[in-house]
mmCIF file of C-alpha atoms in Angstrom:
data_model
loop_
_atom_site.group_PDB
_atom_site.id
_atom_site.type_symbol
_atom_site.label_atom_id
_atom_site.label_comp_id
_atom_site.label_asym_id
_atom_site.label_seq_id
_atom_site.Cartn_x
_atom_site.Cartn_y
_atom_site.Cartn_z
ATOM 1 C CA MET A 124 37.804 -9.849 35.134
ATOM 2 C CA ASN A 125 36.949 -6.195 35.799
ATOM 3 C CA ASN A 126 38.674 -5.224 32.559
ATOM 4 C CA PHE A 127 36.497 -7.715 30.675
ATOM 5 C CA PHE A 128 33.298 -6.070 31.984
ATOM 6 C CA ALA A 129 34.664 -2.590 31.265
ATOM 7 C CA ILE A 130 35.420 -3.597 27.670
ATOM 8 C CA LEU A 131 31.997 -5.231 27.357
ATOM 9 C CA VAL A 132 30.207 -2.146 28.706
ATOM 10 C CA LEU A 133 32.127 0.160 26.368
ATOM 11 C CA SER A 134 31.707 -2.056 23.300
ATOM 12 C CA VAL A 135 27.934 -2.551 23.590
ATOM 13 C CA PRO A 136 27.033 1.124 23.097
ATOM 14 C CA LEU A 137 29.596 1.460 20.296
ATOM 15 C CA THR A 138 28.208 -1.520 18.394
ATOM 16 C CA ALA A 139 24.674 -0.274 18.896
ATOM 17 C CA VAL A 140 25.632 3.105 17.447
ATOM 18 C CA ALA A 141 27.688 1.565 14.624
ATOM 19 C CA GLY A 142 24.675 -0.436 13.404
ATOM 20 C CA LYS A 143 22.413 2.600 13.304
ATOM 21 C CA THR A 144 21.762 4.399 10.032
ATOM 22 C CA GLU A 145 21.895 8.160 10.058
ATOM 23 C CA CYS A 146 18.897 9.547 8.183
ATOM 24 C CA ARG A 147 18.971 12.783 6.216
ATOM 25 C CA PHE A 148 15.167 12.938 5.962
ATOM 26 C CA PHE A 149 12.929 12.224 8.975
ATOM 27 C CA ALA A 150 9.340 11.136 9.701
ATOM 28 C CA GLU A 151 8.564 14.455 11.369
ATOM 29 C CA MET A 152 8.817 16.228 8.020
ATOM 30 C CA VAL A 153 5.654 14.500 6.704
ATOM 31 C CA ASN A 154 2.630 16.375 8.011
ATOM 32 C CA GLN A 155 -0.235 13.875 8.130
ATOM 33 C CA ARG A 156 -2.913 16.474 7.567
ATOM 34 C CA PRO A 157 -6.310 15.812 6.013
ATOM 35 C CA PRO A 158 -6.925 16.759 2.377
ATOM 36 C CA SER A 159 -7.584 20.481 1.976
ATOM 37 C CA ASN A 160 -10.527 20.087 -0.432
ATOM 38 C CA VAL A 161 -12.804 18.183 1.992
ATOM 39 C CA ALA A 162 -15.964 18.968 -0.001
ATOM 40 C CA THR A 163 -14.714 16.670 -2.799
ATOM 41 C CA VAL A 164 -13.345 13.899 -0.543
ATOM 42 C CA ALA A 165 -15.365 10.793 0.413
ATOM 43 C CA ALA A 166 -12.663 9.236 2.628
ATOM 44 C CA TYR A 167 -8.931 9.335 3.320
ATOM 45 C CA HIS A 168 -6.429 7.313 5.316
ATOM 46 C CA TRP A 169 -2.751 7.669 6.313
ATOM 47 C CA ASP A 170 -0.563 4.652 7.051
ATOM 48 C CA SER A 171 3.123 4.258 7.936
ATOM 49 C CA GLY A 172 5.619 1.489 7.395
ATOM 50 C CA TYR A 173 8.875 0.445 5.735
ATOM 51 C CA ASP A 174 9.716 -0.239 2.114
ATOM 52 C CA LYS A 175 10.986 -3.799 2.624
ATOM 53 C CA LYS A 176 11.186 -4.611 -1.091
ATOM 54 C CA ILE A 177 13.710 -1.992 -2.155
ATOM 55 C CA SER A 178 15.490 -0.069 0.557
ATOM 56 C CA SER A 179 14.034 -0.561 4.048
ATOM 57 C CA GLU A 180 13.364 3.160 4.163
ATOM 58 C CA HIS A 181 10.390 4.587 6.040
ATOM 59 C CA THR A 182 7.119 5.232 4.215
ATOM 60 C CA GLN A 183 4.016 7.264 4.911
ATOM 61 C CA THR A 184 1.166 6.869 2.465
ATOM 62 C CA LEU A 185 -2.022 8.876 2.070
ATOM 63 C CA ARG A 186 -4.956 7.328 0.215
ATOM 64 C CA ILE A 187 -7.762 9.657 -0.850
ATOM 65 C CA LEU A 188 -11.067 8.466 -2.307
ATOM 66 C CA TYR A 189 -12.905 11.330 -3.987
ATOM 67 C CA LYS A 190 -16.678 11.627 -4.232
ATOM 68 C CA ASN A 191 -16.459 11.425 -8.038
ATOM 69 C CA GLY A 192 -14.774 7.996 -7.729
ATOM 70 C CA ASP A 193 -11.186 9.117 -8.427
ATOM 71 C CA HIS A 194 -8.490 7.751 -6.115
ATOM 72 C CA ALA A 195 -5.139 9.323 -5.173
ATOM 73 C CA VAL A 196 -2.231 7.526 -3.521
ATOM 74 C CA ILE A 197 0.495 9.850 -2.235
ATOM 75 C CA LYS A 198 3.552 8.027 -0.928
ATOM 76 C CA HIS A 199 6.473 9.553 0.962
ATOM 77 C CA GLN A 200 9.617 7.443 1.316
ATOM 78 C CA TYR A 201 12.454 8.837 3.395
ATOM 79 C CA CYS A 202 15.630 8.337 5.382
ATOM 80 C CA MET A 203 18.758 8.569 3.209
ATOM 81 C CA VAL A 204 16.640 9.868 0.305
ATOM 82 C CA TYR A 205 13.247 11.515 0.013
ATOM 83 C CA ARG A 206 10.865 10.225 -2.619
ATOM 84 C CA LEU A 207 7.413 11.569 -3.329
ATOM 85 C CA GLU A 208 5.192 9.506 -5.592
ATOM 86 C CA ILE A 209 1.720 10.657 -6.575
ATOM 87 C CA ASN A 210 -0.554 8.166 -8.346
ATOM 88 C CA TYR A 211 -3.920 9.503 -9.439
ATOM 89 C CA PHE A 212 -6.472 6.981 -10.739
ATOM 90 C CA ARG A 213 -9.299 8.384 -12.856
ATOM 91 C CA ASN A 214 -12.769 6.928 -12.438
ATOM 92 C CA ARG A 215 -14.733 5.849 -15.498
ATOM 93 C CA GLN A 216 -16.132 9.306 -16.053
ATOM 94 C CA ALA A 217 -15.736 11.392 -19.160
ATOM 95 C CA ASP A 218 -11.950 11.209 -19.335
ATOM 96 C CA ASP A 219 -11.421 14.743 -20.492
ATOM 97 C CA LEU A 220 -8.001 15.428 -19.024
ATOM 98 C CA ASP A 221 -5.703 17.246 -21.388
ATOM 99 C CA ALA A 222 -2.084 18.265 -20.760
ATOM 100 C CA LYS A 223 -3.019 21.421 -18.836
ATOM 101 C CA ALA A 224 -5.592 19.636 -16.650
ATOM 102 C CA ILE A 225 -3.080 16.900 -15.789
ATOM 103 C CA ALA A 226 -0.425 19.499 -14.992
ATOM 104 C CA THR A 227 -2.816 21.439 -12.740
ATOM 105 C CA LEU A 228 -3.937 18.284 -10.925
ATOM 106 C CA VAL A 229 -0.382 17.031 -10.289
ATOM 107 C CA ALA A 230 0.974 20.447 -9.276
ATOM 108 C CA SER A 231 -1.915 20.909 -6.831
ATOM 109 C CA LEU A 232 -1.274 17.553 -5.127
ATOM 110 C CA TYR A 233 2.466 18.259 -5.115
ATOM 111 C CA SER A 234 2.003 21.645 -3.440
ATOM 112 C CA GLN A 235 -0.313 20.151 -0.797
ATOM 113 C CA TYR A 236 1.827 17.131 0.104
ATOM 114 C CA TYR A 237 5.500 17.790 -0.736
ATOM 115 C CA SER A 238 7.346 17.405 2.578
ATOM 116 C CA ALA A 239 11.148 17.598 2.252
ATOM 117 C CA PRO A 240 12.680 20.112 4.696
ATOM 118 C CA GLU A 241 13.841 22.487 1.940
ATOM 119 C CA LYS A 242 11.789 23.673 -0.997
ATOM 120 C CA VAL A 243 12.579 22.565 -4.511
ATOM 121 C CA THR A 244 13.245 25.664 -6.598
ATOM 122 C CA PHE A 245 11.593 25.589 -10.031
ATOM 123 C CA SER A 246 12.706 27.916 -12.849
ATOM 124 C CA THR A 247 9.047 28.181 -13.921
ATOM 125 C CA PRO A 248 5.930 26.917 -12.094
ATOM 126 C CA LEU A 249 5.612 23.132 -11.923
ATOM 127 C CA THR A 250 2.242 23.328 -13.717
ATOM 128 C CA GLU A 251 3.930 24.976 -16.699
ATOM 129 C CA ILE A 252 6.861 22.505 -16.708
ATOM 130 C CA ILE A 253 4.540 19.483 -16.770
ATOM 131 C CA ALA A 254 2.127 20.955 -19.346
ATOM 132 C CA THR A 255 4.986 21.958 -21.662
ATOM 133 C CA THR A 256 6.539 18.485 -21.385
ATOM 134 C CA LEU A 257 3.238 16.772 -22.216
ATOM 135 C CA ILE A 258 2.438 19.119 -25.123
ATOM 136 C CA THR A 259 5.900 19.105 -26.731
ATOM 137 C CA GLN A 260 6.028 15.300 -26.552
ATOM 138 C CA ASN A 261 2.589 14.914 -28.179
ATOM 139 C CA PHE A 262 0.616 13.607 -25.209
ATOM 140 C CA ASP A 263 -2.376 11.482 -26.280
ATOM 141 C CA ARG A 264 -4.881 10.158 -23.686
ATOM 142 C CA LYS A 265 -5.186 6.895 -25.625
ATOM 143 C CA LYS A 266 -1.449 6.097 -25.423
ATOM 144 C CA ASP A 267 1.082 5.388 -22.693
ATOM 145 C CA PHE A 268 3.254 8.373 -21.879
ATOM 146 C CA GLU A 269 6.373 8.595 -19.728
ATOM 147 C CA SER A 270 8.995 11.289 -19.536
ATOM 148 C CA GLY A 271 11.609 12.641 -17.229
ATOM 149 C CA LEU A 272 11.060 16.331 -16.780
ATOM 150 C CA PRO A 273 13.659 18.654 -18.356
ATOM 151 C CA ASP A 274 17.089 18.993 -16.783
ATOM 152 C CA GLY A 275 17.926 22.234 -15.063
ATOM 153 C CA VAL A 276 14.365 23.412 -14.335
ATOM 154 C CA ALA A 277 14.438 22.348 -10.680
ATOM 155 C CA GLU A 278 17.038 22.371 -7.904
ATOM 156 C CA TYR A 279 17.306 21.155 -4.326
ATOM 157 C CA PRO A 280 20.133 22.377 -2.065
ATOM 158 C CA GLN A 281 23.217 20.134 -2.360
ATOM 159 C CA GLN A 282 21.277 17.030 -3.460
ATOM 160 C CA ASP A 283 20.605 15.203 -6.717
ATOM 161 C CA LEU A 284 17.042 15.634 -7.959
ATOM 162 C CA ASN A 285 15.135 13.259 -10.260
ATOM 163 C CA TYR A 286 11.555 13.590 -11.389
ATOM 164 C CA SER A 287 9.172 12.254 -13.982
ATOM 165 C CA ILE A 288 5.582 12.246 -15.166
ATOM 166 C CA SER A 289 3.684 9.352 -16.720
ATOM 167 C CA TYR A 290 0.191 8.537 -17.895
ATOM 168 C CA LYS A 291 -1.330 5.163 -18.680
ATOM 169 C CA PRO A 292 -4.788 4.451 -20.120
ATOM 170 C CA LEU A 293 -5.928 1.309 -18.327
ATOM 171 C CA ASP A 294 -8.574 0.084 -20.773
ATOM 172 C CA LYS A 295 -6.092 -1.450 -23.193
ATOM 173 C CA TYR A 296 -4.482 -3.461 -20.376
ATOM 174 C CA LYS A 297 -7.815 -4.738 -19.075
ATOM 175 C CA THR A 298 -6.369 -4.389 -15.587
ATOM 176 C CA SER A 299 -9.166 -2.376 -14.053
ATOM 177 C CA GLY A 300 -12.882 -2.185 -14.442
ATOM 178 C CA ILE A 301 -13.071 0.783 -12.105
ATOM 179 C CA TYR A 302 -10.414 3.182 -13.382
ATOM 180 C CA SER A 303 -9.870 4.444 -16.910
ATOM 181 C CA SER A 304 -6.359 5.869 -16.467
ATOM 182 C CA VAL A 305 -3.572 6.553 -13.986
ATOM 183 C CA ILE A 306 -1.277 9.557 -13.770
ATOM 184 C CA ARG A 307 2.026 9.172 -11.917
ATOM 185 C CA PHE A 308 4.360 11.917 -10.735
ATOM 186 C CA TYR A 309 7.653 10.960 -9.125
ATOM 187 C CA MET A 310 10.284 13.089 -7.407
ATOM 188 C CA GLY A 311 13.436 11.740 -5.778
ATOM 189 C CA ILE A 312 15.878 13.814 -3.780
ATOM 190 C CA GLY A 313 19.287 12.428 -2.865
ATOM 191 C CA GLY A 314 19.110 9.189 -4.805
ATOM 192 C CA VAL A 315 18.360 7.482 -8.086
ATOM 193 C CA PRO A 316 14.745 6.358 -8.790
#
């Protein structure tokens, strides 16, 4: 009988450990700081959770409502992979964003909120990579645009790296009376998007 309890005591911790997933990316890496440009921000909110639909990985999401009516959603997903997704919704103002303005906006949000433990190394500044991609692929504000960014212009130590930029005018979809367009930047480290 004593052997039974000894086996039970030894097996419980082993099964508890065996069921645990070892994360490569942790919650502590996401700094839940307020937006740096507070003069332009009307409100912001951080929330945490799990991505139950796809991978059960942890998420931390920042929502920023700007005084001009624009809205940014910056989502970090992490554990076995790290994913950063920036969605920027433009208010119904004069939609004057060109390739360089989009690149500057995305690169600014990326630099403020990127949180993986190591830096991604870019061969040229991210602003230039995005602007060049938009310009060479004939970006037009009235049309959907989606592109992976060029291979070999970014590296992360010993991990696969995927990233893309997209733009969607919302008027033609009649999905939103508030926003005229959405810009999406995605970066995934250690996994496939």
